[in-house]
Amino acid sequence: MALNGHCMCGAVAWAYSGEITRNLVCHCTDCQRATSAPFTAFLGMRPDKLSWSGDIRHYESSPNTFRGFCPSCGARLYFRSDRWPAEIHVHAATLDDPGEYRADAQVMMRSRAKWLDRLQSIPVHEDFQQAPSTATP
Ligand SMILES: [Zn+2]
Ligand SMILES: [Zn+2]
């Protein structure tokens, strides 16, 4: 399988040619903090079949666990840990075509944001909301 991706500003790009080991949504508190989002989605890849271009920084979010990001736009790029040395988890949102992504598992459900349960029952807008809602959070 050949896939390509990039960060928000385009300074960092990746190319992958290999099997996808996982397609998972992570609800852990570290992913929530790292991405400033309630959850994130990953593609599991073989590190030796993944190539990067551009300047990348990383943050060691726990011992021997690294979260890569673009220093220009701040977009999160990957998670890797010595716990899973044969894999690197690339953020699915960085895919050139993220609409093609299909998650097949959710992990760390014990820390899933409770308000996600409400999403199906609140008003939706195809575009930006035109006027501020008067609803209380
Ligand atoms: Zn960038
Ligand atoms: Zn996580």
Short mmCIF file of C-alpha atoms and ligand atoms in Angstrom, two decimals:
data_model
loop_
_atom_site.label_atom_id
_atom_site.label_comp_id
_atom_site.label_asym_id
_atom_site.label_seq_id
_atom_site.Cartn_x
_atom_site.Cartn_y
_atom_site.Cartn_z
CA MET A 1 0.00 0.00 0.00
CA ALA A 2 1.39 3.44 -0.97
CA LEU A 3 0.27 6.44 1.04
CA ASN A 4 1.39 10.04 1.33
CA GLY A 5 0.78 12.81 3.83
CA HIS A 6 1.79 16.27 4.95
CA CYS A 7 1.46 18.76 7.77
CA MET A 8 -0.81 21.81 7.70
CA CYS A 9 1.80 24.18 6.18
CA GLY A 10 3.37 21.60 3.87
CA ALA A 11 6.91 21.95 5.27
CA VAL A 12 6.85 18.29 6.37
CA ALA A 13 5.73 15.43 4.15
CA TRP A 14 5.83 11.66 4.45
CA ALA A 15 5.64 8.73 2.06
CA TYR A 16 4.86 5.15 2.99
CA SER A 17 5.02 1.94 1.07
CA GLY A 18 4.14 -1.04 3.21
CA GLU A 19 1.45 -2.75 5.24
CA ILE A 20 -0.77 -0.79 7.60
CA THR A 21 -0.49 -2.50 10.99
CA ARG A 22 -3.33 -0.61 12.73
CA ASN A 23 -6.10 1.89 12.08
CA LEU A 24 -6.99 3.05 15.53
CA VAL A 25 -8.66 5.89 17.36
CA CYS A 26 -6.98 6.72 20.66
CA HIS A 27 -8.84 8.31 23.54
CA CYS A 28 -5.91 8.45 25.99
CA THR A 29 -5.34 11.61 27.99
CA ASP A 30 -1.86 12.13 26.50
CA CYS A 31 -3.28 12.15 22.96
CA GLN A 32 -5.99 14.57 24.10
CA ARG A 33 -3.39 16.96 25.51
CA ALA A 34 -0.92 16.52 22.67
CA THR A 35 -3.47 17.24 19.94
CA SER A 36 -5.71 19.66 21.89
CA ALA A 37 -8.58 17.46 20.67
CA PRO A 38 -10.89 14.91 22.34
CA PHE A 39 -9.31 11.99 20.44
CA THR A 40 -6.98 11.26 17.57
CA ALA A 41 -6.72 8.66 14.80
CA PHE A 42 -3.56 6.81 13.84
CA LEU A 43 -2.20 4.64 11.07
CA GLY A 44 0.29 2.02 12.24
CA MET A 45 3.31 1.80 9.92
CA ARG A 46 6.66 0.02 9.68
CA PRO A 47 9.37 2.61 10.41
CA ASP A 48 11.78 1.26 7.79
CA LYS A 49 9.17 1.75 5.03
CA LEU A 50 8.28 5.30 6.01
CA SER A 51 10.25 8.30 4.74
CA TRP A 52 10.00 11.90 5.89
CA SER A 53 11.02 15.19 4.36
CA GLY A 54 11.30 18.51 6.16
CA ASP A 55 12.28 19.59 9.65
CA ILE A 56 10.59 17.66 12.47
CA ARG A 57 10.75 18.20 16.23
CA HIS A 58 9.54 15.80 18.85
CA TYR A 59 8.37 15.92 22.42
CA GLU A 60 9.08 13.06 24.83
CA SER A 61 5.61 12.73 26.37
CA SER A 62 6.66 9.84 28.63
CA PRO A 63 9.96 7.96 28.93
CA ASN A 64 11.08 6.70 25.50
CA THR A 65 7.80 7.83 23.94
CA PHE A 66 8.01 10.55 21.31
CA ARG A 67 5.45 12.73 19.60
CA GLY A 68 6.65 14.42 16.42
CA PHE A 69 5.38 17.73 15.13
CA CYS A 70 6.14 20.38 12.53
CA PRO A 71 7.94 23.32 14.17
CA SER A 72 6.49 25.69 11.57
CA CYS A 73 2.73 25.02 11.86
CA GLY A 74 2.63 22.84 14.99
CA ALA A 75 0.75 19.99 13.31
CA ARG A 76 1.16 16.65 15.06
CA LEU A 77 2.82 14.02 12.88
CA TYR A 78 3.48 10.79 14.75
CA PHE A 79 3.67 8.85 17.97
CA ARG A 80 6.37 6.27 18.58
CA SER A 81 7.40 4.39 21.66
CA ASP A 82 10.00 1.83 22.64
CA ARG A 83 7.01 -0.22 23.82
CA TRP A 84 6.18 -0.83 20.13
CA PRO A 85 9.59 -0.62 18.44
CA ALA A 86 8.41 -2.18 15.16
CA GLU A 87 5.72 0.47 14.60
CA ILE A 88 5.29 4.18 14.23
CA HIS A 89 1.82 5.65 14.55
CA VAL A 90 1.21 8.44 12.06
CA HIS A 91 -1.71 10.80 12.61
CA ALA A 92 -4.41 9.93 10.07
CA ALA A 93 -5.35 13.61 9.73
CA THR A 94 -2.02 14.20 7.95
CA LEU A 95 -2.99 11.91 5.04
CA ASP A 96 -3.08 13.69 1.68
CA ASP A 97 -6.60 12.29 1.43
CA PRO A 98 -7.81 11.89 5.04
CA GLY A 99 -11.32 11.07 3.81
CA GLU A 100 -10.05 7.63 2.78
CA TYR A 101 -9.18 6.73 6.36
CA ARG A 102 -11.18 3.94 8.02
CA ALA A 103 -10.65 3.32 11.73
CA ASP A 104 -11.18 -0.27 12.84
CA ALA A 105 -10.58 0.01 16.59
CA GLN A 106 -10.84 2.44 19.48
CA VAL A 107 -8.46 2.25 22.43
CA MET A 108 -8.23 3.78 25.90
CA MET A 109 -12.01 4.05 26.14
CA ARG A 110 -11.73 4.58 29.89
CA SER A 111 -10.55 8.15 29.25
CA ARG A 112 -12.91 8.91 26.34
CA ALA A 113 -14.33 12.44 26.61
CA LYS A 114 -17.83 12.11 28.08
CA TRP A 115 -19.24 14.96 25.98
CA LEU A 116 -18.71 12.93 22.80
CA ASP A 117 -21.90 11.08 23.79
CA ARG A 118 -23.86 14.29 23.13
CA LEU A 119 -22.66 14.82 19.56
CA GLN A 120 -25.56 12.91 17.98
CA SER A 121 -28.15 15.06 19.77
CA ILE A 122 -26.89 18.63 19.32
CA PRO A 123 -27.57 21.02 16.39
CA VAL A 124 -25.37 20.66 13.32
CA HIS A 125 -24.36 23.17 10.61
CA GLU A 126 -22.95 22.40 7.18
CA ASP A 127 -20.76 25.53 7.46
CA PHE A 128 -19.67 27.73 10.35
CA GLN A 129 -22.35 28.61 12.88
CA GLN A 130 -23.71 32.03 11.89
CA ALA A 131 -24.57 33.39 15.33
CA PRO A 132 -23.18 32.41 18.70
CA SER A 133 -25.27 29.83 20.49
CA THR A 134 -26.92 30.94 23.71
CA ALA A 135 -26.66 27.45 25.08
CA THR A 136 -24.66 26.96 28.23
CA PRO A 137 -21.85 24.43 28.07
ZN ZN B 1 3.92 22.37 9.00
ZN ZN B 2 -3.18 7.98 22.85
#
